[in-house]
PDB file of C-alpha atoms and ligand atoms in Angstrom:
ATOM      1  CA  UNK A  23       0.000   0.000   0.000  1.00  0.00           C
ATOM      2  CA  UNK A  24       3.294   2.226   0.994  1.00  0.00           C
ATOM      3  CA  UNK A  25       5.685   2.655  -1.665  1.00  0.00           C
ATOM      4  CA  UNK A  26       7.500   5.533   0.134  1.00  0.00           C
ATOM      5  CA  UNK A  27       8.072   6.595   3.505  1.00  0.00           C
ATOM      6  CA  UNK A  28       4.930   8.897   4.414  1.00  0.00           C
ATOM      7  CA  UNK A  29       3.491  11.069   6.808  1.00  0.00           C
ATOM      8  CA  UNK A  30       0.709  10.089   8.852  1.00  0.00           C
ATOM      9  CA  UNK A  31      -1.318  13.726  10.187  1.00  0.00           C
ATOM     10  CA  UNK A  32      -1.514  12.115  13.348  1.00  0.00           C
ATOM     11  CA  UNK A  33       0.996  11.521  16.813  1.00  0.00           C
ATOM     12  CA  UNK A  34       1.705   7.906  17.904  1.00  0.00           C
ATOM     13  CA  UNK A  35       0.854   8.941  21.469  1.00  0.00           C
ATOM     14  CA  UNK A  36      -0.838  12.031  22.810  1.00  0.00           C
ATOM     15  CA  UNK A  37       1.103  15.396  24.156  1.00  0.00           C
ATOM     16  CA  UNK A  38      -1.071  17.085  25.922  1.00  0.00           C
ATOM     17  CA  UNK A  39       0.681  20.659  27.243  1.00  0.00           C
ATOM     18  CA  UNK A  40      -1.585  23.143  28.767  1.00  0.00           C
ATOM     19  CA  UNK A  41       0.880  26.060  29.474  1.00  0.00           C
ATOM     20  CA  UNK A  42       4.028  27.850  28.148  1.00  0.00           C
ATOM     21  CA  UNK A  43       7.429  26.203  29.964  1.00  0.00           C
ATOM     22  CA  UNK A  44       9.977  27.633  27.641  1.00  0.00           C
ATOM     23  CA  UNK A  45      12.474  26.304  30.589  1.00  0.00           C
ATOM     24  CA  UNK A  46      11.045  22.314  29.902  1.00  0.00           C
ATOM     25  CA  UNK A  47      11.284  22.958  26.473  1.00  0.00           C
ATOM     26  CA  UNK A  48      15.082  23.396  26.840  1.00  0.00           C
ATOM     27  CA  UNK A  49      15.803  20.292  28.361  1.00  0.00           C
ATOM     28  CA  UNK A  50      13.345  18.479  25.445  1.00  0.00           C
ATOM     29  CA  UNK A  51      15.272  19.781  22.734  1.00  0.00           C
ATOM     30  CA  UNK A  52      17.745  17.572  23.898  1.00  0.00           C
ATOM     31  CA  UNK A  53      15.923  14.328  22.414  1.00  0.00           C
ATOM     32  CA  UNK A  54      15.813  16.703  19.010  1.00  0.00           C
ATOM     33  CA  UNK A  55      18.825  17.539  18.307  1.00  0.00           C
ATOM     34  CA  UNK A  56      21.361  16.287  20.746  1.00  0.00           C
ATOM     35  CA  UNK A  57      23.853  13.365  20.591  1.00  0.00           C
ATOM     36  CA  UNK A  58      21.269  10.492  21.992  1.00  0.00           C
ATOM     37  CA  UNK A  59      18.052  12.275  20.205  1.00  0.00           C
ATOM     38  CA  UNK A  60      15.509  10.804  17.951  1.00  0.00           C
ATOM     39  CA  UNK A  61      16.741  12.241  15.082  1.00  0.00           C
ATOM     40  CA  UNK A  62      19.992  10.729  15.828  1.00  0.00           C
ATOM     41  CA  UNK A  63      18.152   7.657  15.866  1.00  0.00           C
ATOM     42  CA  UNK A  64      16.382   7.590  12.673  1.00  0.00           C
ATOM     43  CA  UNK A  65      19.554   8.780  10.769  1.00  0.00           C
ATOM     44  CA  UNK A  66      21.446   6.352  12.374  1.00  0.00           C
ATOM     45  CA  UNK A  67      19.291   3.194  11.916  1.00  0.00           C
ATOM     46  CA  UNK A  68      17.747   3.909   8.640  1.00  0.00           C
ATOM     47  CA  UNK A  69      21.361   4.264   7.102  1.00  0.00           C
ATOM     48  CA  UNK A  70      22.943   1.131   8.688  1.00  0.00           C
ATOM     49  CA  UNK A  71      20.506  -1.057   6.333  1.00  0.00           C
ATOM     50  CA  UNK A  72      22.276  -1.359   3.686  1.00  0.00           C
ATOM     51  CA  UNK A  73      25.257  -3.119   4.762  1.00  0.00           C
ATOM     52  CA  UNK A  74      23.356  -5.218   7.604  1.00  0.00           C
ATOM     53  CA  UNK A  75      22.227  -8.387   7.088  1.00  0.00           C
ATOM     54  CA  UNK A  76      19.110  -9.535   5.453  1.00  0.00           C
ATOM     55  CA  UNK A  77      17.176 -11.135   8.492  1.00  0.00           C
ATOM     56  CA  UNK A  78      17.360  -8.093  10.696  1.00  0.00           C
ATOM     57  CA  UNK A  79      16.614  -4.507   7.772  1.00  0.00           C
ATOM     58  CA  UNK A  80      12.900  -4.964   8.551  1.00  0.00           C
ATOM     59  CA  UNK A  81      13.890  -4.365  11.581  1.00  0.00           C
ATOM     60  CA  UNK A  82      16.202  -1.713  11.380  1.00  0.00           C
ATOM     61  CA  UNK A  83      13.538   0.163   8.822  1.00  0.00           C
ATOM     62  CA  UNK A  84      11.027   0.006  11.365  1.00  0.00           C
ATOM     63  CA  UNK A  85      12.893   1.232  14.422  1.00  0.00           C
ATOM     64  CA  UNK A  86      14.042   3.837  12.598  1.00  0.00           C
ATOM     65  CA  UNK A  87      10.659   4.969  10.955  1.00  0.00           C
ATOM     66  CA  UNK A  88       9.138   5.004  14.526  1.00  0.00           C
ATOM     67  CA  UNK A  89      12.125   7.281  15.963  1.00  0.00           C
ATOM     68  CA  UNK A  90      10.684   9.971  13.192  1.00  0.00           C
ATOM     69  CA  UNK A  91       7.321   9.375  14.936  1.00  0.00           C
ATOM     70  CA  UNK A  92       8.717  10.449  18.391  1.00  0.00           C
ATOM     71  CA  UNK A  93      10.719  13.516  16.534  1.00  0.00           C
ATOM     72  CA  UNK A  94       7.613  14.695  15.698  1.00  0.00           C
ATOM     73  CA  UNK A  95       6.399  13.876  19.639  1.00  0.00           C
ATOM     74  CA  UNK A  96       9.153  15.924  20.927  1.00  0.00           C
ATOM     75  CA  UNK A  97       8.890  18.843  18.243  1.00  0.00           C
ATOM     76  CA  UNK A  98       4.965  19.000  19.142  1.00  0.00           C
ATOM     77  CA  UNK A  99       5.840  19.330  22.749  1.00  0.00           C
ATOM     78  CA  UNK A 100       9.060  22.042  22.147  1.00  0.00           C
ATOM     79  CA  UNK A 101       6.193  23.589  19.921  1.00  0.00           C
ATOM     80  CA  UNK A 102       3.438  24.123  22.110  1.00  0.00           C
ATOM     81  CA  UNK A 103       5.550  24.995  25.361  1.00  0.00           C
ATOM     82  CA  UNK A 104       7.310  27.977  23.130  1.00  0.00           C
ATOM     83  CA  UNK A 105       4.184  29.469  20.955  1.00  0.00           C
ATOM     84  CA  UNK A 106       3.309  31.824  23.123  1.00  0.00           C
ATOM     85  CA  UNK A 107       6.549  32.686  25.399  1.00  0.00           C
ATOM     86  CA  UNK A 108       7.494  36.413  24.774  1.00  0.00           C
ATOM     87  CA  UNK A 109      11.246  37.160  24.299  1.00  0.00           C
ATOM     88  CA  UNK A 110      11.462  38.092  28.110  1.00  0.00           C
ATOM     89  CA  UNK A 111      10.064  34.621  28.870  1.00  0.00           C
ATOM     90  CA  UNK A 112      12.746  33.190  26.718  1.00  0.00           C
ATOM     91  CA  UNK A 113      15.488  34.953  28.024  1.00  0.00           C
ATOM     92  CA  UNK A 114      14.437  34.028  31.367  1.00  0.00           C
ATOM     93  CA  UNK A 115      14.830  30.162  30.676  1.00  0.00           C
ATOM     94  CA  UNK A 116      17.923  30.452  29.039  1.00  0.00           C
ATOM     95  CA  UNK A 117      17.012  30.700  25.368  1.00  0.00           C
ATOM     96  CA  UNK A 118      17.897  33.832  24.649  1.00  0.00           C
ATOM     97  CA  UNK A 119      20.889  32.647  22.369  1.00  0.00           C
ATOM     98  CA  UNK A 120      18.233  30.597  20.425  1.00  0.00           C
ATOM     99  CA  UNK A 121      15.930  33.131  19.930  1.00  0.00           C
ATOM    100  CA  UNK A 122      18.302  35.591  18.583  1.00  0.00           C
ATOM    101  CA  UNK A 123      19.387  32.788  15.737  1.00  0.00           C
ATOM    102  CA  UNK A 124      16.179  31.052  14.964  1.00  0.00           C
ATOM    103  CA  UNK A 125      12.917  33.084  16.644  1.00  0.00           C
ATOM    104  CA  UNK A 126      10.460  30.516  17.742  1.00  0.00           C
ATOM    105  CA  UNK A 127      11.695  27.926  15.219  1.00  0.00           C
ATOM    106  CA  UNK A 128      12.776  24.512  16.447  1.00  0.00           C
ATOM    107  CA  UNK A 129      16.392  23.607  15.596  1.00  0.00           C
ATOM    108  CA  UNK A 130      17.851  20.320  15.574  1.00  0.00           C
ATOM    109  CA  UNK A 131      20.725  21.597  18.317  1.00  0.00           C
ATOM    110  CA  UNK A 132      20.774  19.388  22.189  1.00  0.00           C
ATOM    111  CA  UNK A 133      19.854  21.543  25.758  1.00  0.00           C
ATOM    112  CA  UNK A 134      22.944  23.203  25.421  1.00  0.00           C
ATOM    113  CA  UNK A 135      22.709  24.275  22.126  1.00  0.00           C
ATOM    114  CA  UNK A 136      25.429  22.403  20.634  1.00  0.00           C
ATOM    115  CA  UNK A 137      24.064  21.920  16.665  1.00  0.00           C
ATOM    116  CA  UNK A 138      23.646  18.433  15.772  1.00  0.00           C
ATOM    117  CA  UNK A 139      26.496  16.235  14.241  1.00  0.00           C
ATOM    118  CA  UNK A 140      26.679  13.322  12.119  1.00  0.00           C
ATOM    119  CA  UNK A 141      29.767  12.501  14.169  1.00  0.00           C
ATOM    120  CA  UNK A 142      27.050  11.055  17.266  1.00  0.00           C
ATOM    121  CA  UNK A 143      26.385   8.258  14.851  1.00  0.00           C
ATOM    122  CA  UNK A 144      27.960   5.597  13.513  1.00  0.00           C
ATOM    123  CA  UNK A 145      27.395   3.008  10.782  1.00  0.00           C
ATOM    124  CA  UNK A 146      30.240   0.599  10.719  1.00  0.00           C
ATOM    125  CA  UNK A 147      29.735  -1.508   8.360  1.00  0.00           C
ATOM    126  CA  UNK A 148      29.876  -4.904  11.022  1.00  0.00           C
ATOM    127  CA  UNK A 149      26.720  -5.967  12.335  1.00  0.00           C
ATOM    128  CA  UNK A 150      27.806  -6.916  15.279  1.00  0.00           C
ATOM    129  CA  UNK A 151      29.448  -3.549  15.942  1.00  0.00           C
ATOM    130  CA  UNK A 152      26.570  -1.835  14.520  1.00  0.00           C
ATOM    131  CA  UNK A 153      23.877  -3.373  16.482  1.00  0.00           C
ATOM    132  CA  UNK A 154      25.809  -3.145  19.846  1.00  0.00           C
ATOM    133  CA  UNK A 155      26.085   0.825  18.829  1.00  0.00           C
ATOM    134  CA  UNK A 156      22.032   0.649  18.571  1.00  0.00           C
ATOM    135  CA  UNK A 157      21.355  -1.079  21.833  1.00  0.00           C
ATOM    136  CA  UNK A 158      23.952   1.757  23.770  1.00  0.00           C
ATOM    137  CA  UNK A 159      21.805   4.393  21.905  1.00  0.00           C
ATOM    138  CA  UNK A 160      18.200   3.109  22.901  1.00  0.00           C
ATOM    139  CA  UNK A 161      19.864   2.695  26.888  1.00  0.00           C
ATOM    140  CA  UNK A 162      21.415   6.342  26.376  1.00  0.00           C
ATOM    141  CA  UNK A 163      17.771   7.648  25.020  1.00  0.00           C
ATOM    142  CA  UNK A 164      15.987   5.656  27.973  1.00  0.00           C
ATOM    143  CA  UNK A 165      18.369   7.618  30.575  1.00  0.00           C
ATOM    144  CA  UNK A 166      17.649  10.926  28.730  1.00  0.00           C
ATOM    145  CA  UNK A 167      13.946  10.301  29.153  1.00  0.00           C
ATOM    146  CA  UNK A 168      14.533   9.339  32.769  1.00  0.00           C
ATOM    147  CA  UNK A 169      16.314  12.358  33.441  1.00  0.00           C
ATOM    148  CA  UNK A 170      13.968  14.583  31.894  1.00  0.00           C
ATOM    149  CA  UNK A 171      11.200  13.238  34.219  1.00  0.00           C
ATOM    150  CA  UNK A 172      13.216  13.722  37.415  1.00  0.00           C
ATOM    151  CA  UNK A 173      13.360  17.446  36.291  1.00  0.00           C
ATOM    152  CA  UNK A 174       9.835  18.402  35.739  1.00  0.00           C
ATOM    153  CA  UNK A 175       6.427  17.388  37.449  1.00  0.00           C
ATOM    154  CA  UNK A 176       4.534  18.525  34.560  1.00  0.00           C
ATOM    155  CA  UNK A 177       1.608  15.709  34.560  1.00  0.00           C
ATOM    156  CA  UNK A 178       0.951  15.340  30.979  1.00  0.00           C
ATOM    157  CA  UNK A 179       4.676  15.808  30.091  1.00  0.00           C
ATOM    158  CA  UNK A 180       5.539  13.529  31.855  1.00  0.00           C
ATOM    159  CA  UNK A 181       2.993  11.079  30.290  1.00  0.00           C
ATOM    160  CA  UNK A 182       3.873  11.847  27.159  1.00  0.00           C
ATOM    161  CA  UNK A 183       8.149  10.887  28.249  1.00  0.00           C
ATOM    162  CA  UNK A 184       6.930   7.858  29.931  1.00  0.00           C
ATOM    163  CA  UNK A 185       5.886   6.301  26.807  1.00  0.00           C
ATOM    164  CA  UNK A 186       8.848   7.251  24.937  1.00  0.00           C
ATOM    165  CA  UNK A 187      10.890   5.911  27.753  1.00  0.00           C
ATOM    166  CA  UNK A 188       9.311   2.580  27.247  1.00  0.00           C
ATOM    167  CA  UNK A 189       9.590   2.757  23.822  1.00  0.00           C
ATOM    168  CA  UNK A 190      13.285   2.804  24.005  1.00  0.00           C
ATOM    169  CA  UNK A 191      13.244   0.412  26.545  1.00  0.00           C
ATOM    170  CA  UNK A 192      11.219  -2.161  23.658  1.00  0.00           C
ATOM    171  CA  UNK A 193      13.602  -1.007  21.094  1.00  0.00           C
ATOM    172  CA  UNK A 194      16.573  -1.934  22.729  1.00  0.00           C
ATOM    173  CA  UNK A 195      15.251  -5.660  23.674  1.00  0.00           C
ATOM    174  CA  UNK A 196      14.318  -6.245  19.850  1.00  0.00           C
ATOM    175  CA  UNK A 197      17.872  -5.086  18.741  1.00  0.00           C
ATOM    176  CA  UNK A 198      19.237  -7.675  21.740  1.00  0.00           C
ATOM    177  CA  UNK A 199      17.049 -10.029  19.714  1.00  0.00           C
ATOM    178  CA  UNK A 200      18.515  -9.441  16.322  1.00  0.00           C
ATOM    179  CA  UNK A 201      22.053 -10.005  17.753  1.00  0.00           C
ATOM    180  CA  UNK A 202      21.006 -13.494  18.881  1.00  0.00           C
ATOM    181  CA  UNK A 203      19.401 -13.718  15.523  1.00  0.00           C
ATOM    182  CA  UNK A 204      22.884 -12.567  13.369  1.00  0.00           C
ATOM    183  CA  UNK A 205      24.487 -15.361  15.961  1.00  0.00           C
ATOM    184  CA  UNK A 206      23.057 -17.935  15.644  1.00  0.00           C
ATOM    185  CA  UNK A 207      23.115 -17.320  11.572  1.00  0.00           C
ATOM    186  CA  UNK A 208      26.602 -17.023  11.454  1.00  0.00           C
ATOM    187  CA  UNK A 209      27.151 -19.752  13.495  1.00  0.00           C
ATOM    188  CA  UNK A 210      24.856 -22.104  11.094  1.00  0.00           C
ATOM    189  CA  UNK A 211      26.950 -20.614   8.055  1.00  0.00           C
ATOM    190  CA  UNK A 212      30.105 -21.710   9.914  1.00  0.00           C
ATOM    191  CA  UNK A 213      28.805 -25.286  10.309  1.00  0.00           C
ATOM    192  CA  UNK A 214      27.748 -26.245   7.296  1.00  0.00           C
TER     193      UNK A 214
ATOM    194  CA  UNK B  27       3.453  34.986  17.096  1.00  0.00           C
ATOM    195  CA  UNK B  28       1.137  31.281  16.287  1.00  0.00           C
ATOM    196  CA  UNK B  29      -1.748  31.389  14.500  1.00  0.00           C
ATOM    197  CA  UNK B  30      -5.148  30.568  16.762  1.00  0.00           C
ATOM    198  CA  UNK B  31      -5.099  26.434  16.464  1.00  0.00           C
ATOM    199  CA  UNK B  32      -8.219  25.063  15.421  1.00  0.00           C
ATOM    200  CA  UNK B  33     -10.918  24.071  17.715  1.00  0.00           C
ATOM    201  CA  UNK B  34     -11.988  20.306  17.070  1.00  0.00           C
ATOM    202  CA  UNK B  35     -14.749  18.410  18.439  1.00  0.00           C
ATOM    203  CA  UNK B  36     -14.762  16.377  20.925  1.00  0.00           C
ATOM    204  CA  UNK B  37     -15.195  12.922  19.145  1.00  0.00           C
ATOM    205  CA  UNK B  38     -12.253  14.078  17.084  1.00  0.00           C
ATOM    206  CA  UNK B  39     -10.276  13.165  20.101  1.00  0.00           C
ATOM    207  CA  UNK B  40     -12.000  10.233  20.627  1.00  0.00           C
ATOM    208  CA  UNK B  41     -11.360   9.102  17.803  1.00  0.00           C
ATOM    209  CA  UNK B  42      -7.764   9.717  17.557  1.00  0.00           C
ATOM    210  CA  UNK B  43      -7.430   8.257  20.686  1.00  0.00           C
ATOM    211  CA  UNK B  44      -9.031   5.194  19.724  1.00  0.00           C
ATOM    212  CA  UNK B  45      -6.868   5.195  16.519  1.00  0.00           C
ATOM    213  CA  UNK B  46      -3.037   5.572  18.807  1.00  0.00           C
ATOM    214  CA  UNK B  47      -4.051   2.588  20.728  1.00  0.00           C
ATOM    215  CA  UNK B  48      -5.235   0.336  17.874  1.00  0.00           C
ATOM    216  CA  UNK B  49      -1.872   1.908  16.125  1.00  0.00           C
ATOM    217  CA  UNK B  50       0.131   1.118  19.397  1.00  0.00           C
ATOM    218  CA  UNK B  51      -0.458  -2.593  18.976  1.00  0.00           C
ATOM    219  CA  UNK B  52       0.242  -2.863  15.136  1.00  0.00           C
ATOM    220  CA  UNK B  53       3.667  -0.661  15.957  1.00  0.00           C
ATOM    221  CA  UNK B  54       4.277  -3.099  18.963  1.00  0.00           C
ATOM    222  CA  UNK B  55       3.348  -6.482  16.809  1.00  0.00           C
ATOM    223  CA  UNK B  56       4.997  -5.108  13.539  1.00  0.00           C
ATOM    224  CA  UNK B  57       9.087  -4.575  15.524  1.00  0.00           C
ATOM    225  CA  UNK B  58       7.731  -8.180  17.490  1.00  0.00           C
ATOM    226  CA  UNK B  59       7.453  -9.820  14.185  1.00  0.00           C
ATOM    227  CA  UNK B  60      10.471  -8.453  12.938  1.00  0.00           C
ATOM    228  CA  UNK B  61      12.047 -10.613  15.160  1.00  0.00           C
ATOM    229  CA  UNK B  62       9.545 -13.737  15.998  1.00  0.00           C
ATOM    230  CA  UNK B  63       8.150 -14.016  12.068  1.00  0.00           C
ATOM    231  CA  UNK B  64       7.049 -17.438  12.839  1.00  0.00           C
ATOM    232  CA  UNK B  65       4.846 -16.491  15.888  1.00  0.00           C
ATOM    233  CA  UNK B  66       1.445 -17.588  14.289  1.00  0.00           C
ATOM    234  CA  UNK B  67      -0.571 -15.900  17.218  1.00  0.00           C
ATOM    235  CA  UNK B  68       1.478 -12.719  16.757  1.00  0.00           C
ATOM    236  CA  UNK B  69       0.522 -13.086  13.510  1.00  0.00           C
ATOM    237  CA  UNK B  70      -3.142 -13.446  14.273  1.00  0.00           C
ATOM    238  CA  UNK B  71      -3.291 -10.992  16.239  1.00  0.00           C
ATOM    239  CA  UNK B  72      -1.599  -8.398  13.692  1.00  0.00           C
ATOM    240  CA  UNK B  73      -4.635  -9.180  10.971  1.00  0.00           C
ATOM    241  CA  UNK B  74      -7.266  -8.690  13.848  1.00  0.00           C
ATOM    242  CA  UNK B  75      -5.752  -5.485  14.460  1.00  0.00           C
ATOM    243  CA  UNK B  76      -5.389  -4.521  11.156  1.00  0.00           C
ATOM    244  CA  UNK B  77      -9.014  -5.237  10.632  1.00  0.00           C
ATOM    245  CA  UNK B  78     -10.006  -2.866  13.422  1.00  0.00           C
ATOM    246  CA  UNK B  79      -8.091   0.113  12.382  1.00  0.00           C
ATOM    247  CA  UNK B  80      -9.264  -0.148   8.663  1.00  0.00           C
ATOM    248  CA  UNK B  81     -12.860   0.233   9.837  1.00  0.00           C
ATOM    249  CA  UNK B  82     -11.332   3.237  12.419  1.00  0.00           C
ATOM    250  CA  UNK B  83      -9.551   4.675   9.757  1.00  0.00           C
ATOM    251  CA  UNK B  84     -12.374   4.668   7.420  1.00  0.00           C
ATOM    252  CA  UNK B  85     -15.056   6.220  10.080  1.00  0.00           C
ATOM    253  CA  UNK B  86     -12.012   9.067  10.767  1.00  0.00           C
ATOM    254  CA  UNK B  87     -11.361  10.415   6.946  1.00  0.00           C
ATOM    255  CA  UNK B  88     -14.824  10.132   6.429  1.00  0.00           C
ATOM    256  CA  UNK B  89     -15.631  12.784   9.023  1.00  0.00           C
ATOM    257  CA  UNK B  90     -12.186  14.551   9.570  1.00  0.00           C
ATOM    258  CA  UNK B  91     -10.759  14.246   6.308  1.00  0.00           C
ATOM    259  CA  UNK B  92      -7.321  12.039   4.902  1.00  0.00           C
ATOM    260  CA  UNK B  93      -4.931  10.486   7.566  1.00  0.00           C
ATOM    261  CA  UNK B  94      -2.372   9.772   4.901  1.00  0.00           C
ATOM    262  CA  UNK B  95      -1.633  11.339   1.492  1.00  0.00           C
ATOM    263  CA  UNK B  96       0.007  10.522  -2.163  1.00  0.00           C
ATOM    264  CA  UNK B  97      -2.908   8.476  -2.875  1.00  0.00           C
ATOM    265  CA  UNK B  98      -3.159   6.318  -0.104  1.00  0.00           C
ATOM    266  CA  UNK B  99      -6.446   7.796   1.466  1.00  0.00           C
ATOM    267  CA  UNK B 100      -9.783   8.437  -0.344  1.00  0.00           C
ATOM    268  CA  UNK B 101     -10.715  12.315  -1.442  1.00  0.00           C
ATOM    269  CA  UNK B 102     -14.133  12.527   0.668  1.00  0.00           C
ATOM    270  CA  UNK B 103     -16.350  15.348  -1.322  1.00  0.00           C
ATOM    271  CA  UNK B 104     -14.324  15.934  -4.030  1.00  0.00           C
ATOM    272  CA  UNK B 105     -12.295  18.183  -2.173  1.00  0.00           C
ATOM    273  CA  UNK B 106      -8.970  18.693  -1.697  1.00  0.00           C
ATOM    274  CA  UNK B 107      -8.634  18.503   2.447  1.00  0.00           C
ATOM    275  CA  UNK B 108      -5.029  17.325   3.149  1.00  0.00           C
ATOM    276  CA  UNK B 109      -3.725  20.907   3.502  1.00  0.00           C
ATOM    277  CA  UNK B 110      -5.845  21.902   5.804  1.00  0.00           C
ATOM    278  CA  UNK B 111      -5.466  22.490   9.297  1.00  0.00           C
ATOM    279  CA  UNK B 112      -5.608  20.763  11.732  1.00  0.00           C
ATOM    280  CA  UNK B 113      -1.528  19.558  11.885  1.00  0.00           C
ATOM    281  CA  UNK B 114      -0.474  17.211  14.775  1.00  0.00           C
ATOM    282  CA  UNK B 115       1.551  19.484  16.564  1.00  0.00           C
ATOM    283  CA  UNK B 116      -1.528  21.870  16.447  1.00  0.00           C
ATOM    284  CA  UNK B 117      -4.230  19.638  18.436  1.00  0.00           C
TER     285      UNK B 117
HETATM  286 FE1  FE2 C 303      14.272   4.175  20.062  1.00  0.00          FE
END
């Protein structure tokens, strides 16, 4: 039915904000643009297909089609808790430096406001290498999320980071699985 | 600044709701089977699913407009709806 990759005009999970926290937006632009992001995720996945194994690109394509999902999570969330901050209120939680370079665009840049890098991902060209790189990432994404939480008690934020907490936590067991998987396949090439 | 977002019903929400869960499941079954391809109740499960959010998906465009574009969901009045508001991010 899909030839391409497309957009679906809906979320995967609901983000529900009903105020302006320019200050929690900060910290969420970390999963945007920063090192252990979702958009690092996508890129990183989606271009290690090509050189993995058969058995496990379905996988890979679909990991990495769901981290756009939760890109567009995050930007929805950034969105909404900047619309309506005035300059002052920007300044005031430390965007000021953003603001003067991009308004109330998002930017793919982490809390700090380092731009992002192709250098935070890898593709190495050995699945085993590769994979091991996608399991760190999911755990590094999971302990983003975590840390996010223990900074704000925003209710519906924090609804909306427990789900992509889990997610990471589901990715990360799958790409576990398709280790075993590549295993056990070279092993069975080996023996016979 | 942003432009005022667009004020949709209530069993637009509903709806969508209904739609992220029924999507959840697919998502969850669709990395399982990636994985376990010969799990036949997986499997199963994926076509009930996929049953459920065809008739979902069909009640939603027909009163909200498309969910999907470049051909993939019908044109409901002979209009051209995709454009319009609302957006994700704007909900
Ligand atoms: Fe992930």
């Amino acid at each position: 039915m899909k030839a391409i990759w497309i957009y679906e005009k809906k979320l995967q999970y609901p983000v529900r904000v009903s105020k302006c926290d320019p200050k929690l937006a900060k910290m969420l632009i970390e999963q945007y643009g920063g090192a252990d992001g979702e958009l690092s995720a996508a890129l990183r996945y989606l271009n290690q297909r090509y050189s993995i194994p058969d058995k496990v690109i379905g996988l890979l394509t679909d990991i990495g089609t769901e981290e756009f999902a939760h890109l567009e999570m995050i930007a929805t969330m950034v969105y909404k808790l900047t619309k309506d901050a005035t300059p002052e209120q920007l300044r005031a939680a430390g965007l000021a430096d953003h603001y003067v370079n991009h308004g109330h665009a998002l930017f793919y840049h982490d809390a700090a406001g380092n731009p992002w890098t192709a250098t935070y991902i890898q593709a190495k060209g050995d699945p085993i290498a590769d994979l091991y790189e996608d399991i760190a990432a999911e755990e590094k994404a999971r302990a983003t999320y975590q840390w996010i939480i223990d900074n704000t008690d925003d209710p519906d934020i924090v609804d909306s980071l427990r789900f992509l907490r889990e997610r990471e936590v589901v990715h990360s067991l799958r790409f576990r699985e398709a280790v075993e998987i590549l295993k056990e396949y070279n092993s069975t090439k080996k023996m016979f | 600044m942003s432009e005022t977002p667009p004020q949709m019903p209530k069993a637009y929400y509903q709806y969508l709701h209904e739609l992220q869960s029924i999507d959840f499941v697919l998502c969850e079954l669709t990395l399982y089977l990636d994985t376990h391809p010969e799990d036949e109740q997986a499997l199963a499960q994926f076509t009930q699913f996929q049953k459920r959010k065809h008739n979902l998906m069909t009640q939603f465009e027909a009163a909200f407009g498309p969910l999907y574009e470049f051909g993939v969901s019908p044109i409901s009045g002979g209009k051209w709806t995709w454009s319009q508001t609302p957006w994700p991010w704007q909900v």
